[in-house]
Amino acid sequence: MQPNDITFFQRFQDDILAGRKTITIRDQSESHFKTGDILRVGRYEDDGCFCTIEVTGTSIVTFDTLTQKHAEQENMTLDELKSVIAEIYPRQNQFYVIDFKCL
């Protein structure tokens, strides 16, 4: 079986497939993705592949510069986004935004 290139928590799968989630915010360990990359996407919980995405852009953001636009692209409120980021990446401040579209 082919390994996945990137994983998402299962709770985000429907939003990704429906085009409601169009970015992901990651830490330094996943800062290597670049525009044009085609990625096999899996669920974090069971590594099951559920789609393929194309990276359409990348940028750097800090926790304090997260905006309402980032939240909308994640299909959540800004407070929810900040809470999720703080939970997944405690004590980190710099992040890498990966813009994508489902193929």
mmCIF file of N, CA, C and O in Angstrom:
data_model
loop_
_atom_site.group_PDB
_atom_site.id
_atom_site.type_symbol
_atom_site.label_atom_id
_atom_site.label_comp_id
_atom_site.label_asym_id
_atom_site.label_seq_id
_atom_site.Cartn_x
_atom_site.Cartn_y
_atom_site.Cartn_z
ATOM 1 N N MET A 1 0.849 -1.190 0.000
ATOM 2 C CA MET A 1 0.000 0.000 0.000
ATOM 3 C C MET A 1 0.889 1.246 0.000
ATOM 4 O O MET A 1 1.880 1.313 0.707
ATOM 5 N N GLN A 2 0.508 2.224 -0.776
ATOM 6 C CA GLN A 2 1.263 3.463 -0.893
ATOM 7 C C GLN A 2 1.055 4.337 0.347
ATOM 8 O O GLN A 2 -0.068 4.490 0.818
ATOM 9 N N PRO A 3 2.130 4.911 0.897
ATOM 10 C CA PRO A 3 1.967 5.759 2.082
ATOM 11 C C PRO A 3 1.323 7.108 1.734
ATOM 12 O O PRO A 3 1.439 7.583 0.600
ATOM 13 N N ASN A 4 0.656 7.697 2.714
ATOM 14 C CA ASN A 4 0.073 9.023 2.523
ATOM 15 C C ASN A 4 1.159 10.082 2.676
ATOM 16 O O ASN A 4 2.109 9.914 3.437
ATOM 17 N N ASP A 5 0.988 11.190 1.956
ATOM 18 C CA ASP A 5 1.939 12.297 2.016
ATOM 19 C C ASP A 5 1.625 13.258 3.153
ATOM 20 O O ASP A 5 2.508 13.924 3.672
ATOM 21 N N ILE A 6 0.349 13.340 3.506
ATOM 22 C CA ILE A 6 -0.102 14.253 4.551
ATOM 23 C C ILE A 6 -1.354 13.643 5.182
ATOM 24 O O ILE A 6 -2.101 12.933 4.501
ATOM 25 N N THR A 7 -1.547 13.884 6.458
ATOM 26 C CA THR A 7 -2.742 13.368 7.123
ATOM 27 C C THR A 7 -3.512 14.503 7.785
ATOM 28 O O THR A 7 -2.940 15.544 8.128
ATOM 29 N N PHE A 8 -4.809 14.262 7.944
ATOM 30 C CA PHE A 8 -5.709 15.182 8.628
ATOM 31 C C PHE A 8 -6.518 14.374 9.634
ATOM 32 O O PHE A 8 -6.806 13.196 9.391
ATOM 33 N N PHE A 9 -6.918 15.028 10.716
ATOM 34 C CA PHE A 9 -7.835 14.372 11.637
ATOM 35 C C PHE A 9 -9.120 14.052 10.879
ATOM 36 O O PHE A 9 -9.578 14.824 10.034
ATOM 37 N N GLN A 10 -9.709 12.921 11.187
ATOM 38 C CA GLN A 10 -10.905 12.452 10.498
ATOM 39 C C GLN A 10 -12.025 13.493 10.516
ATOM 40 O O GLN A 10 -12.783 13.606 9.561
ATOM 41 N N ARG A 11 -12.107 14.280 11.577
ATOM 42 C CA ARG A 11 -13.190 15.267 11.676
ATOM 43 C C ARG A 11 -13.134 16.319 10.562
ATOM 44 O O ARG A 11 -14.111 17.028 10.335
ATOM 45 N N PHE A 12 -11.995 16.436 9.863
ATOM 46 C CA PHE A 12 -11.870 17.414 8.780
ATOM 47 C C PHE A 12 -12.159 16.826 7.405
ATOM 48 O O PHE A 12 -12.230 17.557 6.418
ATOM 49 N N GLN A 13 -12.329 15.524 7.311
ATOM 50 C CA GLN A 13 -12.467 14.859 6.015
ATOM 51 C C GLN A 13 -13.623 15.423 5.187
ATOM 52 O O GLN A 13 -13.434 15.765 4.014
ATOM 53 N N ASP A 14 -14.818 15.521 5.752
ATOM 54 C CA ASP A 14 -15.975 15.990 4.987
ATOM 55 C C ASP A 14 -15.782 17.419 4.481
ATOM 56 O O ASP A 14 -16.158 17.727 3.346
ATOM 57 N N ASP A 15 -15.198 18.291 5.318
ATOM 58 C CA ASP A 15 -14.958 19.674 4.893
ATOM 59 C C ASP A 15 -13.954 19.739 3.751
ATOM 60 O O ASP A 15 -14.086 20.545 2.825
ATOM 61 N N ILE A 16 -12.936 18.895 3.786
ATOM 62 C CA ILE A 16 -11.945 18.864 2.708
ATOM 63 C C ILE A 16 -12.600 18.398 1.417
ATOM 64 O O ILE A 16 -12.457 19.037 0.368
ATOM 65 N N LEU A 17 -13.325 17.299 1.484
ATOM 66 C CA LEU A 17 -13.965 16.747 0.292
ATOM 67 C C LEU A 17 -14.999 17.696 -0.311
ATOM 68 O O LEU A 17 -15.176 17.736 -1.529
ATOM 69 N N ALA A 18 -15.668 18.483 0.540
ATOM 70 C CA ALA A 18 -16.687 19.424 0.065
ATOM 71 C C ALA A 18 -16.102 20.768 -0.364
ATOM 72 O O ALA A 18 -16.830 21.640 -0.829
ATOM 73 N N GLY A 19 -14.788 20.957 -0.186
ATOM 74 C CA GLY A 19 -14.164 22.223 -0.557
ATOM 75 C C GLY A 19 -14.373 23.338 0.448
ATOM 76 O O GLY A 19 -14.119 24.500 0.152
ATOM 77 N N ARG A 20 -14.838 22.996 1.646
ATOM 78 C CA ARG A 20 -15.046 24.013 2.685
ATOM 79 C C ARG A 20 -13.769 24.297 3.458
ATOM 80 O O ARG A 20 -13.643 25.341 4.076
ATOM 81 N N LYS A 21 -12.825 23.383 3.457
ATOM 82 C CA LYS A 21 -11.518 23.557 4.098
ATOM 83 C C LYS A 21 -10.488 23.585 2.977
ATOM 84 O O LYS A 21 -10.305 22.587 2.270
ATOM 85 N N THR A 22 -9.831 24.733 2.814
ATOM 86 C CA THR A 22 -8.922 24.907 1.676
ATOM 87 C C THR A 22 -7.496 25.239 2.096
ATOM 88 O O THR A 22 -6.658 25.530 1.241
ATOM 89 N N ILE A 23 -7.236 25.238 3.418
ATOM 90 C CA ILE A 23 -5.870 25.404 3.913
ATOM 91 C C ILE A 23 -5.656 24.445 5.077
ATOM 92 O O ILE A 23 -6.606 23.948 5.675
ATOM 93 N N THR A 24 -4.397 24.225 5.368
ATOM 94 C CA THR A 24 -4.019 23.562 6.603
ATOM 95 C C THR A 24 -2.847 24.322 7.183
ATOM 96 O O THR A 24 -2.022 24.866 6.438
ATOM 97 N N ILE A 25 -2.801 24.403 8.484
ATOM 98 C CA ILE A 25 -1.741 25.135 9.174
ATOM 99 C C ILE A 25 -0.903 24.120 9.925
ATOM 100 O O ILE A 25 -1.428 23.382 10.764
ATOM 101 N N ARG A 26 0.381 24.062 9.599
ATOM 102 C CA ARG A 26 1.272 23.034 10.129
ATOM 103 C C ARG A 26 2.501 23.656 10.776
ATOM 104 O O ARG A 26 2.770 24.840 10.620
ATOM 105 N N ASP A 27 3.267 22.810 11.468
ATOM 106 C CA ASP A 27 4.493 23.293 12.109
ATOM 107 C C ASP A 27 5.691 23.065 11.189
ATOM 108 O O ASP A 27 5.551 22.621 10.048
ATOM 109 N N GLN A 28 6.875 23.356 11.697
ATOM 110 C CA GLN A 28 8.121 23.266 10.944
ATOM 111 C C GLN A 28 8.315 21.896 10.290
ATOM 112 O O GLN A 28 8.843 21.791 9.186
ATOM 113 N N SER A 29 7.865 20.832 10.945
ATOM 114 C CA SER A 29 8.083 19.481 10.415
ATOM 115 C C SER A 29 7.383 19.245 9.079
ATOM 116 O O SER A 29 7.747 18.323 8.343
ATOM 117 N N GLU A 30 6.397 20.078 8.756
ATOM 118 C CA GLU A 30 5.684 19.932 7.483
ATOM 119 C C GLU A 30 5.792 21.206 6.639
ATOM 120 O O GLU A 30 4.890 21.532 5.872
ATOM 121 N N SER A 31 6.922 21.886 6.750
ATOM 122 C CA SER A 31 7.137 23.133 6.014
ATOM 123 C C SER A 31 7.736 22.908 4.630
ATOM 124 O O SER A 31 7.976 23.858 3.902
ATOM 125 N N HIS A 32 7.964 21.662 4.252
ATOM 126 C CA HIS A 32 8.645 21.346 2.998
ATOM 127 C C HIS A 32 7.724 21.305 1.775
ATOM 128 O O HIS A 32 8.205 21.261 0.649
ATOM 129 N N PHE A 33 6.421 21.339 1.965
ATOM 130 C CA PHE A 33 5.513 21.286 0.830
ATOM 131 C C PHE A 33 5.623 22.566 0.014
ATOM 132 O O PHE A 33 5.851 23.649 0.564
ATOM 133 N N LYS A 34 5.454 22.435 -1.313
ATOM 134 C CA LYS A 34 5.561 23.609 -2.174
ATOM 135 C C LYS A 34 4.439 23.626 -3.211
ATOM 136 O O LYS A 34 3.827 22.588 -3.499
ATOM 137 N N THR A 35 4.183 24.804 -3.747
ATOM 138 C CA THR A 35 3.148 24.982 -4.756
ATOM 139 C C THR A 35 3.363 23.985 -5.900
ATOM 140 O O THR A 35 4.480 23.825 -6.377
ATOM 141 N N GLY A 36 2.281 23.330 -6.284
ATOM 142 C CA GLY A 36 2.336 22.352 -7.365
ATOM 143 C C GLY A 36 2.451 20.915 -6.891
ATOM 144 O O GLY A 36 2.215 19.987 -7.675
ATOM 145 N N ASP A 37 2.817 20.708 -5.620
ATOM 146 C CA ASP A 37 2.905 19.347 -5.094
ATOM 147 C C ASP A 37 1.534 18.674 -5.152
ATOM 148 O O ASP A 37 0.516 19.297 -4.827
ATOM 149 N N ILE A 38 1.510 17.417 -5.555
ATOM 150 C CA ILE A 38 0.302 16.593 -5.546
ATOM 151 C C ILE A 38 0.464 15.611 -4.390
ATOM 152 O O ILE A 38 1.444 14.858 -4.348
ATOM 153 N N LEU A 39 -0.462 15.659 -3.426
ATOM 154 C CA LEU A 39 -0.318 14.889 -2.192
ATOM 155 C C LEU A 39 -1.453 13.893 -2.005
ATOM 156 O O LEU A 39 -2.632 14.229 -2.176
ATOM 157 N N ARG A 40 -1.087 12.709 -1.619
ATOM 158 C CA ARG A 40 -2.038 11.676 -1.220
ATOM 159 C C ARG A 40 -2.429 11.976 0.220
ATOM 160 O O ARG A 40 -1.568 12.135 1.085
ATOM 161 N N VAL A 41 -3.734 12.068 0.496
ATOM 162 C CA VAL A 41 -4.229 12.513 1.795
ATOM 163 C C VAL A 41 -4.861 11.360 2.569
ATOM 164 O O VAL A 41 -5.708 10.637 2.045
ATOM 165 N N GLY A 42 -4.459 11.217 3.830
ATOM 166 C CA GLY A 42 -5.005 10.171 4.681
ATOM 167 C C GLY A 42 -5.574 10.715 5.975
ATOM 168 O O GLY A 42 -5.328 11.862 6.345
ATOM 169 N N ARG A 43 -6.313 9.860 6.651
ATOM 170 C CA ARG A 43 -6.832 10.185 7.974
ATOM 171 C C ARG A 43 -5.763 9.874 9.016
ATOM 172 O O ARG A 43 -5.138 8.807 8.977
ATOM 173 N N TYR A 44 -5.574 10.764 9.961
ATOM 174 C CA TYR A 44 -4.589 10.586 11.025
ATOM 175 C C TYR A 44 -4.883 9.333 11.852
ATOM 176 O O TYR A 44 -3.972 8.581 12.193
ATOM 177 N N GLU A 45 -6.159 9.105 12.136
ATOM 178 C CA GLU A 45 -6.545 8.023 13.041
ATOM 179 C C GLU A 45 -6.242 6.631 12.491
ATOM 180 O O GLU A 45 -5.823 5.749 13.233
ATOM 181 N N ASP A 46 -6.472 6.412 11.181
ATOM 182 C CA ASP A 46 -6.272 5.068 10.628
ATOM 183 C C ASP A 46 -5.423 5.045 9.359
ATOM 184 O O ASP A 46 -5.234 3.999 8.749
ATOM 185 N N ASP A 47 -4.909 6.207 8.950
ATOM 186 C CA ASP A 47 -4.052 6.360 7.772
ATOM 187 C C ASP A 47 -4.745 5.974 6.475
ATOM 188 O O ASP A 47 -4.102 5.776 5.453
ATOM 189 N N GLY A 48 -6.077 5.851 6.508
ATOM 190 C CA GLY A 48 -6.821 5.530 5.290
ATOM 191 C C GLY A 48 -6.833 6.701 4.333
ATOM 192 O O GLY A 48 -7.169 7.825 4.712
ATOM 193 N N CYS A 49 -6.463 6.466 3.090
ATOM 194 C CA CYS A 49 -6.444 7.524 2.074
ATOM 195 C C CYS A 49 -7.875 7.898 1.694
ATOM 196 O O CYS A 49 -8.724 7.028 1.498
ATOM 197 N N PHE A 50 -8.143 9.214 1.599
ATOM 198 C CA PHE A 50 -9.497 9.608 1.201
ATOM 199 C C PHE A 50 -9.543 10.603 0.046
ATOM 200 O O PHE A 50 -10.610 10.882 -0.484
ATOM 201 N N CYS A 51 -8.411 11.152 -0.383
ATOM 202 C CA CYS A 51 -8.409 12.022 -1.557
ATOM 203 C C CYS A 51 -6.971 12.376 -1.942
ATOM 204 O O CYS A 51 -6.016 11.982 -1.278
ATOM 205 N N THR A 52 -6.875 13.136 -3.017
ATOM 206 C CA THR A 52 -5.601 13.698 -3.464
ATOM 207 C C THR A 52 -5.801 15.199 -3.554
ATOM 208 O O THR A 52 -6.849 15.668 -3.999
ATOM 209 N N ILE A 53 -4.796 15.958 -3.096
ATOM 210 C CA ILE A 53 -4.869 17.418 -3.169
ATOM 211 C C ILE A 53 -3.675 17.955 -3.946
ATOM 212 O O ILE A 53 -2.636 17.302 -4.058
ATOM 213 N N GLU A 54 -3.847 19.173 -4.459
ATOM 214 C CA GLU A 54 -2.749 19.914 -5.072
ATOM 215 C C GLU A 54 -2.471 21.130 -4.201
ATOM 216 O O GLU A 54 -3.396 21.866 -3.834
ATOM 217 N N VAL A 55 -1.213 21.345 -3.856
ATOM 218 C CA VAL A 55 -0.815 22.530 -3.098
ATOM 219 C C VAL A 55 -0.853 23.719 -4.053
ATOM 220 O O VAL A 55 -0.193 23.720 -5.096
ATOM 221 N N THR A 56 -1.655 24.733 -3.696
ATOM 222 C CA THR A 56 -1.816 25.906 -4.564
ATOM 223 C C THR A 56 -1.069 27.132 -4.042
ATOM 224 O O THR A 56 -1.022 28.155 -4.709
ATOM 225 N N GLY A 57 -0.482 27.016 -2.855
ATOM 226 C CA GLY A 57 0.298 28.115 -2.304
ATOM 227 C C GLY A 57 0.774 27.785 -0.903
ATOM 228 O O GLY A 57 0.230 26.875 -0.257
ATOM 229 N N THR A 58 1.780 28.495 -0.457
ATOM 230 C CA THR A 58 2.295 28.333 0.900
ATOM 231 C C THR A 58 2.679 29.699 1.451
ATOM 232 O O THR A 58 3.014 30.606 0.696
ATOM 233 N N SER A 59 2.614 29.832 2.757
ATOM 234 C CA SER A 59 3.033 31.068 3.413
ATOM 235 C C SER A 59 3.334 30.765 4.879
ATOM 236 O O SER A 59 3.037 29.683 5.369
ATOM 237 N N ILE A 60 3.924 31.741 5.542
ATOM 238 C CA ILE A 60 4.257 31.614 6.957
ATOM 239 C C ILE A 60 3.348 32.556 7.739
ATOM 240 O O ILE A 60 3.062 33.670 7.300
ATOM 241 N N VAL A 61 2.907 32.094 8.906
ATOM 242 C CA VAL A 61 2.042 32.897 9.769
ATOM 243 C C VAL A 61 2.451 32.644 11.221
ATOM 244 O O VAL A 61 2.965 31.563 11.534
ATOM 245 N N THR A 62 2.240 33.636 12.058
ATOM 246 C CA THR A 62 2.435 33.426 13.493
ATOM 247 C C THR A 62 1.067 33.297 14.146
ATOM 248 O O THR A 62 0.046 33.691 13.570
ATOM 249 N N PHE A 63 1.063 32.769 15.348
ATOM 250 C CA PHE A 63 -0.198 32.593 16.061
ATOM 251 C C PHE A 63 -0.951 33.923 16.158
ATOM 252 O O PHE A 63 -2.162 33.979 15.932
ATOM 253 N N ASP A 64 -0.237 35.001 16.460
ATOM 254 C CA ASP A 64 -0.873 36.312 16.646
ATOM 255 C C ASP A 64 -1.359 36.940 15.346
ATOM 256 O O ASP A 64 -2.172 37.868 15.387
ATOM 257 N N THR A 65 -0.869 36.457 14.199
ATOM 258 C CA THR A 65 -1.309 37.043 12.934
ATOM 259 C C THR A 65 -2.334 36.179 12.197
ATOM 260 O O THR A 65 -2.670 36.460 11.050
ATOM 261 N N LEU A 66 -2.845 35.140 12.869
ATOM 262 C CA LEU A 66 -3.959 34.385 12.290
ATOM 263 C C LEU A 66 -5.154 35.318 12.142
ATOM 264 O O LEU A 66 -5.434 36.118 13.041
ATOM 265 N N THR A 67 -5.844 35.230 11.023
ATOM 266 C CA THR A 67 -6.934 36.163 10.729
ATOM 267 C C THR A 67 -8.261 35.440 10.522
ATOM 268 O O THR A 67 -8.311 34.206 10.415
ATOM 269 N N GLN A 68 -9.297 36.228 10.397
ATOM 270 C CA GLN A 68 -10.623 35.696 10.082
ATOM 271 C C GLN A 68 -10.589 34.965 8.747
ATOM 272 O O GLN A 68 -11.256 33.952 8.576
ATOM 273 N N LYS A 69 -9.800 35.442 7.795
ATOM 274 C CA LYS A 69 -9.697 34.766 6.501
ATOM 275 C C LYS A 69 -9.134 33.354 6.676
ATOM 276 O O LYS A 69 -9.640 32.404 6.076
ATOM 277 N N HIS A 70 -8.090 33.207 7.500
ATOM 278 C CA HIS A 70 -7.559 31.862 7.775
ATOM 279 C C HIS A 70 -8.671 30.979 8.349
ATOM 280 O O HIS A 70 -8.827 29.826 7.944
ATOM 281 N N ALA A 71 -9.414 31.528 9.290
ATOM 282 C CA ALA A 71 -10.492 30.765 9.927
ATOM 283 C C ALA A 71 -11.539 30.331 8.894
ATOM 284 O O ALA A 71 -11.983 29.181 8.896
ATOM 285 N N GLU A 72 -11.917 31.233 8.005
ATOM 286 C CA GLU A 72 -12.895 30.893 6.967
ATOM 287 C C GLU A 72 -12.362 29.798 6.056
ATOM 288 O O GLU A 72 -13.097 28.885 5.683
ATOM 289 N N GLN A 73 -11.073 29.863 5.715
ATOM 290 C CA GLN A 73 -10.470 28.845 4.857
ATOM 291 C C GLN A 73 -10.375 27.490 5.572
ATOM 292 O O GLN A 73 -10.292 26.454 4.930
ATOM 293 N N GLU A 74 -10.396 27.524 6.896
ATOM 294 C CA GLU A 74 -10.392 26.294 7.705
ATOM 295 C C GLU A 74 -11.818 25.841 8.037
ATOM 296 O O GLU A 74 -12.016 24.828 8.684
ATOM 297 N N ASN A 75 -12.809 26.650 7.638
ATOM 298 C CA ASN A 75 -14.229 26.401 7.916
ATOM 299 C C ASN A 75 -14.513 26.362 9.421
ATOM 300 O O ASN A 75 -15.144 25.433 9.927
ATOM 301 N N MET A 76 -14.025 27.384 10.116
ATOM 302 C CA MET A 76 -14.300 27.525 11.545
ATOM 303 C C MET A 76 -14.178 28.992 11.926
ATOM 304 O O MET A 76 -13.782 29.815 11.111
ATOM 305 N N THR A 77 -14.542 29.305 13.162
ATOM 306 C CA THR A 77 -14.382 30.675 13.641
ATOM 307 C C THR A 77 -12.908 30.901 14.011
ATOM 308 O O THR A 77 -12.149 29.941 14.202
ATOM 309 N N LEU A 78 -12.530 32.147 14.153
ATOM 310 C CA LEU A 78 -11.151 32.458 14.529
ATOM 311 C C LEU A 78 -10.829 31.909 15.913
ATOM 312 O O LEU A 78 -9.749 31.354 16.135
ATOM 313 N N ASP A 79 -11.773 32.016 16.845
ATOM 314 C CA ASP A 79 -11.553 31.454 18.183
ATOM 315 C C ASP A 79 -11.363 29.940 18.123
ATOM 316 O O ASP A 79 -10.490 29.387 18.795
ATOM 317 N N GLU A 80 -12.174 29.260 17.308
ATOM 318 C CA GLU A 80 -12.029 27.804 17.152
ATOM 319 C C GLU A 80 -10.668 27.461 16.552
ATOM 320 O O GLU A 80 -9.989 26.539 17.015
ATOM 321 N N LEU A 81 -10.277 28.216 15.522
ATOM 322 C CA LEU A 81 -8.992 27.967 14.870
ATOM 323 C C LEU A 81 -7.843 28.109 15.854
ATOM 324 O O LEU A 81 -6.968 27.244 15.945
ATOM 325 N N LYS A 82 -7.852 29.195 16.605
ATOM 326 C CA LYS A 82 -6.774 29.414 17.572
ATOM 327 C C LYS A 82 -6.756 28.325 18.641
ATOM 328 O O LYS A 82 -5.690 27.873 19.065
ATOM 329 N N SER A 83 -7.905 27.871 19.045
ATOM 330 C CA SER A 83 -7.989 26.807 20.029
ATOM 331 C C SER A 83 -7.421 25.499 19.478
ATOM 332 O O SER A 83 -6.651 24.799 20.159
ATOM 333 N N VAL A 84 -7.786 25.159 18.241
ATOM 334 C CA VAL A 84 -7.290 23.932 17.608
ATOM 335 C C VAL A 84 -5.776 23.996 17.437
ATOM 336 O O VAL A 84 -5.060 23.033 17.748
ATOM 337 N N ILE A 85 -5.271 25.127 16.960
ATOM 338 C CA ILE A 85 -3.820 25.283 16.755
ATOM 339 C C ILE A 85 -3.083 25.155 18.086
ATOM 340 O O ILE A 85 -2.064 24.463 18.177
ATOM 341 N N ALA A 86 -3.595 25.804 19.122
ATOM 342 C CA ALA A 86 -2.952 25.737 20.441
ATOM 343 C C ALA A 86 -2.973 24.315 21.000
ATOM 344 O O ALA A 86 -2.028 23.895 21.683
ATOM 345 N N GLU A 87 -4.040 23.570 20.709
ATOM 346 C CA GLU A 87 -4.149 22.189 21.188
ATOM 347 C C GLU A 87 -3.164 21.267 20.462
ATOM 348 O O GLU A 87 -2.493 20.448 21.078
ATOM 349 N N ILE A 88 -3.077 21.419 19.148
ATOM 350 C CA ILE A 88 -2.219 20.542 18.344
ATOM 351 C C ILE A 88 -0.745 20.917 18.502
ATOM 352 O O ILE A 88 0.126 20.043 18.561
ATOM 353 N N TYR A 89 -0.460 22.216 18.560
ATOM 354 C CA TYR A 89 0.924 22.707 18.613
ATOM 355 C C TYR A 89 1.139 23.607 19.834
ATOM 356 O O TYR A 89 1.345 24.812 19.698
ATOM 357 N N PRO A 90 1.092 23.044 21.034
ATOM 358 C CA PRO A 90 1.270 23.882 22.233
ATOM 359 C C PRO A 90 2.656 24.543 22.250
ATOM 360 O O PRO A 90 3.631 23.958 21.805
ATOM 361 N N ARG A 91 2.685 25.763 22.726
ATOM 362 C CA ARG A 91 3.932 26.518 22.910
ATOM 363 C C ARG A 91 4.682 26.798 21.615
ATOM 364 O O ARG A 91 5.877 27.060 21.627
ATOM 365 N N GLN A 92 3.999 26.753 20.478
ATOM 366 C CA GLN A 92 4.634 27.116 19.211
ATOM 367 C C GLN A 92 3.994 28.392 18.698
ATOM 368 O O GLN A 92 2.829 28.666 18.961
ATOM 369 N N ASN A 93 4.775 29.181 17.942
ATOM 370 C CA ASN A 93 4.271 30.461 17.475
ATOM 371 C C ASN A 93 4.313 30.617 15.958
ATOM 372 O O ASN A 93 3.489 31.300 15.391
ATOM 373 N N GLN A 94 5.260 29.998 15.281
ATOM 374 C CA GLN A 94 5.370 30.140 13.825
ATOM 375 C C GLN A 94 4.821 28.900 13.135
ATOM 376 O O GLN A 94 5.135 27.776 13.527
ATOM 377 N N PHE A 95 4.018 29.141 12.094
ATOM 378 C CA PHE A 95 3.354 28.054 11.393
ATOM 379 C C PHE A 95 3.447 28.241 9.885
ATOM 380 O O PHE A 95 3.761 29.331 9.400
ATOM 381 N N TYR A 96 3.133 27.179 9.173
ATOM 382 C CA TYR A 96 3.212 27.155 7.721
ATOM 383 C C TYR A 96 1.822 26.862 7.176
ATOM 384 O O TYR A 96 1.229 25.836 7.479
ATOM 385 N N VAL A 97 1.312 27.800 6.395
ATOM 386 C CA VAL A 97 -0.016 27.678 5.792
ATOM 387 C C VAL A 97 0.148 27.007 4.438
ATOM 388 O O VAL A 97 0.940 27.452 3.613
ATOM 389 N N ILE A 98 -0.597 25.933 4.248
ATOM 390 C CA ILE A 98 -0.584 25.213 2.977
ATOM 391 C C ILE A 98 -1.966 25.360 2.354
ATOM 392 O O ILE A 98 -2.955 24.858 2.900
ATOM 393 N N ASP A 99 -2.047 26.110 1.259
ATOM 394 C CA ASP A 99 -3.303 26.261 0.509
ATOM 395 C C ASP A 99 -3.411 25.068 -0.434
ATOM 396 O O ASP A 99 -2.418 24.658 -1.035
ATOM 397 N N PHE A 100 -4.627 24.518 -0.552
ATOM 398 C CA PHE A 100 -4.778 23.342 -1.415
ATOM 399 C C PHE A 100 -6.168 23.275 -2.031
ATOM 400 O O PHE A 100 -7.092 23.958 -1.610
ATOM 401 N N LYS A 101 -6.262 22.417 -3.058
ATOM 402 C CA LYS A 101 -7.561 22.081 -3.642
ATOM 403 C C LYS A 101 -7.594 20.581 -3.889
ATOM 404 O O LYS A 101 -6.571 19.952 -4.175
ATOM 405 N N CYS A 102 -8.791 20.009 -3.748
ATOM 406 C CA CYS A 102 -8.977 18.581 -4.023
ATOM 407 C C CYS A 102 -8.915 18.350 -5.522
ATOM 408 O O CYS A 102 -9.413 19.160 -6.305
ATOM 409 N N LEU A 103 -8.340 17.235 -5.885
ATOM 410 C CA LEU A 103 -8.289 16.858 -7.315
ATOM 411 C C LEU A 103 -9.299 15.776 -7.599
ATOM 412 O O LEU A 103 -9.773 15.106 -6.720
#
